[in-house]
Short mmCIF file of C-alpha atoms and ligand atoms in Angstrom, two decimals:
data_model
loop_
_atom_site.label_atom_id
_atom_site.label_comp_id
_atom_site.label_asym_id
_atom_site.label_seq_id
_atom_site.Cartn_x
_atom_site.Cartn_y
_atom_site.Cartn_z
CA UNK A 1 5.89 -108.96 73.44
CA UNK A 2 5.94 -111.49 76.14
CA UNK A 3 4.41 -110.63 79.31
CA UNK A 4 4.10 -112.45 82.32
CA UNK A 5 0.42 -113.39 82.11
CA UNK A 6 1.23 -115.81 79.18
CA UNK A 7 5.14 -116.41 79.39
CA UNK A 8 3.82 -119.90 80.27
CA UNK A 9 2.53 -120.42 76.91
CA UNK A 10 6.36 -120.69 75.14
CA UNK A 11 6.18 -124.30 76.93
CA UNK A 12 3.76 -125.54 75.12
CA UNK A 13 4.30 -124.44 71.98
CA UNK A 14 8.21 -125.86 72.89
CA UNK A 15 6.06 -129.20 73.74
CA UNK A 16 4.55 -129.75 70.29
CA UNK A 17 7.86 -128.52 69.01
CA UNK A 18 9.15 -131.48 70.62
CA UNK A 19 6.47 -134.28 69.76
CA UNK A 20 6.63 -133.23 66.27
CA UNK A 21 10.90 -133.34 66.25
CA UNK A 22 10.71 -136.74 68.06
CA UNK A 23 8.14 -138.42 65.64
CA UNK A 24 10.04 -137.15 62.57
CA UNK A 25 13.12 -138.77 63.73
CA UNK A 26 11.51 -142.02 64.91
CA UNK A 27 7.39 -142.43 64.17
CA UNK A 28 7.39 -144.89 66.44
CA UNK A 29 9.28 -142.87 69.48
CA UNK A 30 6.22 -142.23 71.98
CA UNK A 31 4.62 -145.91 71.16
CA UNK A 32 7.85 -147.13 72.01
CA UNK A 33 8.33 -145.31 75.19
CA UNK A 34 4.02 -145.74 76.45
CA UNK A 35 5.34 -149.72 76.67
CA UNK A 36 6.90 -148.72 79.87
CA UNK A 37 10.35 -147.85 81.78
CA UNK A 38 13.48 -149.96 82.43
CA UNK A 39 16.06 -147.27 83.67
CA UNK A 40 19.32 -148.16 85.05
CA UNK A 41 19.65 -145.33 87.19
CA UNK A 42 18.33 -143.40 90.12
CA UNK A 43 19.27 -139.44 89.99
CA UNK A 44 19.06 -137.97 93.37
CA UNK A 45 19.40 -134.51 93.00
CA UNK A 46 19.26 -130.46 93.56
CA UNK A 47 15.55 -129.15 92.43
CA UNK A 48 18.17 -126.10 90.72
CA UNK A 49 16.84 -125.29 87.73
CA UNK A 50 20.26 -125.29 85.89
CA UNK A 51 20.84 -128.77 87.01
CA UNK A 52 18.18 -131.39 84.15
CA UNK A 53 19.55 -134.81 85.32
CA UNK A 54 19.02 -135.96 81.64
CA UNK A 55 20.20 -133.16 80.05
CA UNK A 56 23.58 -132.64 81.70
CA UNK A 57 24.78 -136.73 81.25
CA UNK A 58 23.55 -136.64 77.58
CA UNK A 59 20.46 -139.48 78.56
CA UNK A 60 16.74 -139.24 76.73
CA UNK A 61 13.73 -140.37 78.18
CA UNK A 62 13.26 -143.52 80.29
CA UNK A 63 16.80 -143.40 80.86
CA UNK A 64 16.78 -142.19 84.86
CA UNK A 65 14.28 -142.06 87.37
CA UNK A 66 14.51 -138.70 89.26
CA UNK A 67 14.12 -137.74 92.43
CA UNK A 68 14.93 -133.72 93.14
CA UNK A 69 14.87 -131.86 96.18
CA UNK A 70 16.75 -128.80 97.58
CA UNK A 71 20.58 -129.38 97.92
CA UNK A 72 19.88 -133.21 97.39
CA UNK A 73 19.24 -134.46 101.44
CA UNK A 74 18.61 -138.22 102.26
CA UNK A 75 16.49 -137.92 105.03
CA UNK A 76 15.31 -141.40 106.59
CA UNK A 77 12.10 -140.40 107.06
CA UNK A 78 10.90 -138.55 103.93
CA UNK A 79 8.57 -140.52 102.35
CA UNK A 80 8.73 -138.99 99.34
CA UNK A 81 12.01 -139.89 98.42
CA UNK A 82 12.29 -143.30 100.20
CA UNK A 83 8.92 -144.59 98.32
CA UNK A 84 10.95 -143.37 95.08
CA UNK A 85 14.20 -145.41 96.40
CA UNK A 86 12.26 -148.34 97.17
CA UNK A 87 10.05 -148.34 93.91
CA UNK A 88 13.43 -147.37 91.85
CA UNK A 89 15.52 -150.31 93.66
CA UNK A 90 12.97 -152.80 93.70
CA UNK A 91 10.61 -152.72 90.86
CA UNK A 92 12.76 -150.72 88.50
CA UNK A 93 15.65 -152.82 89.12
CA UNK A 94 18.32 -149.99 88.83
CA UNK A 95 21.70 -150.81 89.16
CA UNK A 96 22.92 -147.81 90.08
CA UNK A 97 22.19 -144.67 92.51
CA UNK A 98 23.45 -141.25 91.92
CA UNK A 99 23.91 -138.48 94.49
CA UNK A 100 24.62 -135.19 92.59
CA UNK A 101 25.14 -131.99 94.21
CA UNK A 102 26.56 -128.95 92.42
CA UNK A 103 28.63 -125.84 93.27
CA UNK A 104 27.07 -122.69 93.62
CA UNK A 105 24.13 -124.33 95.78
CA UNK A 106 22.21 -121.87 96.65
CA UNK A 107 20.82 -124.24 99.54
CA UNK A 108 24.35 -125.14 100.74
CA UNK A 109 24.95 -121.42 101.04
CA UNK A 110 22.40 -120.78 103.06
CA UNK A 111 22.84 -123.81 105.74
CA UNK A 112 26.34 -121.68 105.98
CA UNK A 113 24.65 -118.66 107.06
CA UNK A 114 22.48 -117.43 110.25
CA UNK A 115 19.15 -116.05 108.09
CA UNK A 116 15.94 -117.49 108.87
CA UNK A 117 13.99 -118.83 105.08
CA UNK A 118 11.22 -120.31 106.38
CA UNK A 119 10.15 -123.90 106.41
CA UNK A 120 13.24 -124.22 104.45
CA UNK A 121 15.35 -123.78 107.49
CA UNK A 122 14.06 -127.37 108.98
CA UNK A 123 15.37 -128.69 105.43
CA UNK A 124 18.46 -127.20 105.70
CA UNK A 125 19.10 -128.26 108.99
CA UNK A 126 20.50 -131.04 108.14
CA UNK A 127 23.34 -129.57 106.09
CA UNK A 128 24.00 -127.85 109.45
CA UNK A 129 24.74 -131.23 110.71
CA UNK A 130 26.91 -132.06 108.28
CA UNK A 131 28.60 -128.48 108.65
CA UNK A 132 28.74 -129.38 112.02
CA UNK A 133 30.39 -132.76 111.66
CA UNK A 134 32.98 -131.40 109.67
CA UNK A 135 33.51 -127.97 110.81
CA UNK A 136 37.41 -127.95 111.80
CA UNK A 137 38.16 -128.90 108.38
CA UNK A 138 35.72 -126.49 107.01
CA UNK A 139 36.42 -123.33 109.02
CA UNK A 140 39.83 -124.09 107.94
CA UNK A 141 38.74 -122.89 104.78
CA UNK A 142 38.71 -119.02 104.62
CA UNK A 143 37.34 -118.75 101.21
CA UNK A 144 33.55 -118.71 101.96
CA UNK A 145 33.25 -119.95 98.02
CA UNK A 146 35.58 -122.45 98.63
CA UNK A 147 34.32 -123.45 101.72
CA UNK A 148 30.94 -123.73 100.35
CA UNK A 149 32.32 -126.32 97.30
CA UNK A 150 33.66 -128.36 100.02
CA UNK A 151 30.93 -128.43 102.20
CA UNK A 152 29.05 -129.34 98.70
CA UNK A 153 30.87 -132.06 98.35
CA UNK A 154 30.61 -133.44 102.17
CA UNK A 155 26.91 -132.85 101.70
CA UNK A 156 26.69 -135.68 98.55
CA UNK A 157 29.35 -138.04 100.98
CA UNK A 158 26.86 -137.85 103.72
CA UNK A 159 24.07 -137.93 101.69
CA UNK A 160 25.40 -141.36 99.73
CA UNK A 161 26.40 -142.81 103.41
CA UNK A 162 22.97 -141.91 104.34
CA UNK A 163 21.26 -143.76 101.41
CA UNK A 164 23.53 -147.03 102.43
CA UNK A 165 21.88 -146.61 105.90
CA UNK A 166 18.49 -147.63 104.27
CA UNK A 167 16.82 -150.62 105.03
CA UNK A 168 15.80 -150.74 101.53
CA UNK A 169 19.33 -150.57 100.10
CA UNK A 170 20.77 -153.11 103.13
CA UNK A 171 17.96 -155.46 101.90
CA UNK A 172 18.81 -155.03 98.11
CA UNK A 173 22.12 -155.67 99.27
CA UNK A 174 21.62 -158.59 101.69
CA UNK A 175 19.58 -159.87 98.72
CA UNK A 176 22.47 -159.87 96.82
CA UNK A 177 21.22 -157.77 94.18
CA UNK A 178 23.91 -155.22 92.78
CA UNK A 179 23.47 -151.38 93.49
CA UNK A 180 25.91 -148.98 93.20
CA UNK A 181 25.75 -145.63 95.03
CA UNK A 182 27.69 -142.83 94.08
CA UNK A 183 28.63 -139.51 94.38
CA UNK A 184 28.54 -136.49 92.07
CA UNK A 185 29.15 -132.47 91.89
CA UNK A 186 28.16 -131.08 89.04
CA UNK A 187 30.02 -127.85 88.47
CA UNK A 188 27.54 -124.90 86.68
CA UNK A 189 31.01 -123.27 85.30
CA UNK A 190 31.86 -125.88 83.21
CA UNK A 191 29.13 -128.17 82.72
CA UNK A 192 31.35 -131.15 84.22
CA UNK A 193 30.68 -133.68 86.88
CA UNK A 194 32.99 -134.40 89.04
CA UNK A 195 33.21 -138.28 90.56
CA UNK A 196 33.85 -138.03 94.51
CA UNK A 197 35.86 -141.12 96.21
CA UNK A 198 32.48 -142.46 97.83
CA UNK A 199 30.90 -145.15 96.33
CA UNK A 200 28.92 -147.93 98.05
CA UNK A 201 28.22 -151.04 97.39
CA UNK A 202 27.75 -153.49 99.86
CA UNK A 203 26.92 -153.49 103.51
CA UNK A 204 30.76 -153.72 104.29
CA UNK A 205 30.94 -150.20 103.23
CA UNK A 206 28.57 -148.84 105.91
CA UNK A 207 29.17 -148.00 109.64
CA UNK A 208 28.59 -150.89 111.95
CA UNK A 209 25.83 -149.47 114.47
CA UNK A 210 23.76 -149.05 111.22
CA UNK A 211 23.87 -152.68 109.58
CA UNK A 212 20.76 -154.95 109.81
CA UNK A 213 21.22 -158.18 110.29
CA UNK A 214 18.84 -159.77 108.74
CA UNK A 215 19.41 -163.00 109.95
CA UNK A 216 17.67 -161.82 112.87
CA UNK A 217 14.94 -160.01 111.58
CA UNK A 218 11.33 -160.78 113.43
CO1 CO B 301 21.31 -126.60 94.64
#
């Protein structure tokens, strides 16, 4: 019986599972993939464990570079995820950028609430904002589950807006070099992404006060 102390061990038995199924198909699969990565897209999305970027659009390996965090926030100043942007955009080359957030976010559903999580509260703050930004359409919405799918989906607009902000995408743009950046919900009920009415892809599409001009840069 499986216990807790070595439930871990069903991974790596899946692993060899895995190089074995992939070498009997192609012998050459893992040489082929050690050469190195040319993906097209970024996947910026929830750390849910019921949301695999690759598995859920049907991609294999070397396909998408991932980035994953809880509820799937652009924040300016996380490293993390703007050295992944910058590395994805400008050594990758990928032509395209996906926000995907998904219903039933158990992050979105807490920026809704009043509880204190822990550190996870400065994370979540800025879903607050966003809340906040939209809150007479959202308290509109009596249906807390339905107000939480809507505030889902504001979450991936601000999030893609807030990607555009980027000096790194302005630059990639500016350069002339094409990026798309869209925005997804996934939806755990069905398995289906939905396309939101968002995408960006040019400096035209962002806010004034937050173009560069980098005709001016010094
Ligand atoms: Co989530």
């Amino acid at each position: 019986m499986e216990t807790v102390r070595n439930s871990y061990k069903r991974l790596i038995e899946g692993n060899k599972l895995y190089s074995q199924s992939k070498q009997f198909s192609d012998p050459e699969y893992f040489k082929k993939l050690s050469l190195g990565q040319k993906p097209e897209y970024l996947w910026i999305g929830c750390s849910d464990s019921r949301v695999p970027a690759n598995e859920v659009t049907g991609t294999h390996s070397g396909e998408i570079f991932v980035h994953r965090n809880i509820a799937n926030v652009v924040v300016h100043t996380d490293l993390n995820l703007m050295s992944v942007v910058e590395y994805a955009v400008n050594v990758l080359g990928v032509h395209h950028v996906i926000v995907c957030g998904h219903y039933g976010c158990g992050g979105v559903r807490a920026a809704m609430g009043n509880s204190s999580y822990g550190i996870v509260d400065k994370w979540l703050r800025n879903i607050k904002d966003v809340y906040f930004k939209h809150r007479v359409e959202l308290d509109q919405i009596a249906d807390l589950d339905k107000r939480a799918d809507r505030l889902t989906d504001l979450n991936v607009i601000e999030q893609v807006k807030n990607l555009a902000k980027t000096k790194i995408i302005q630059k990639a743009w500016f350069e002339k070099k094409h990026v798309e950046i869209h925005g997804w919900v996934y939806g755990l009920n069905n398995g289906l992404i939905t396309e939101l009415n968002v995408m960006h892809m040019e400096n035209e599409d962002i806010e004034e006060i937050y173009r560069y001009d980098f005709t001016k840069e010094f």
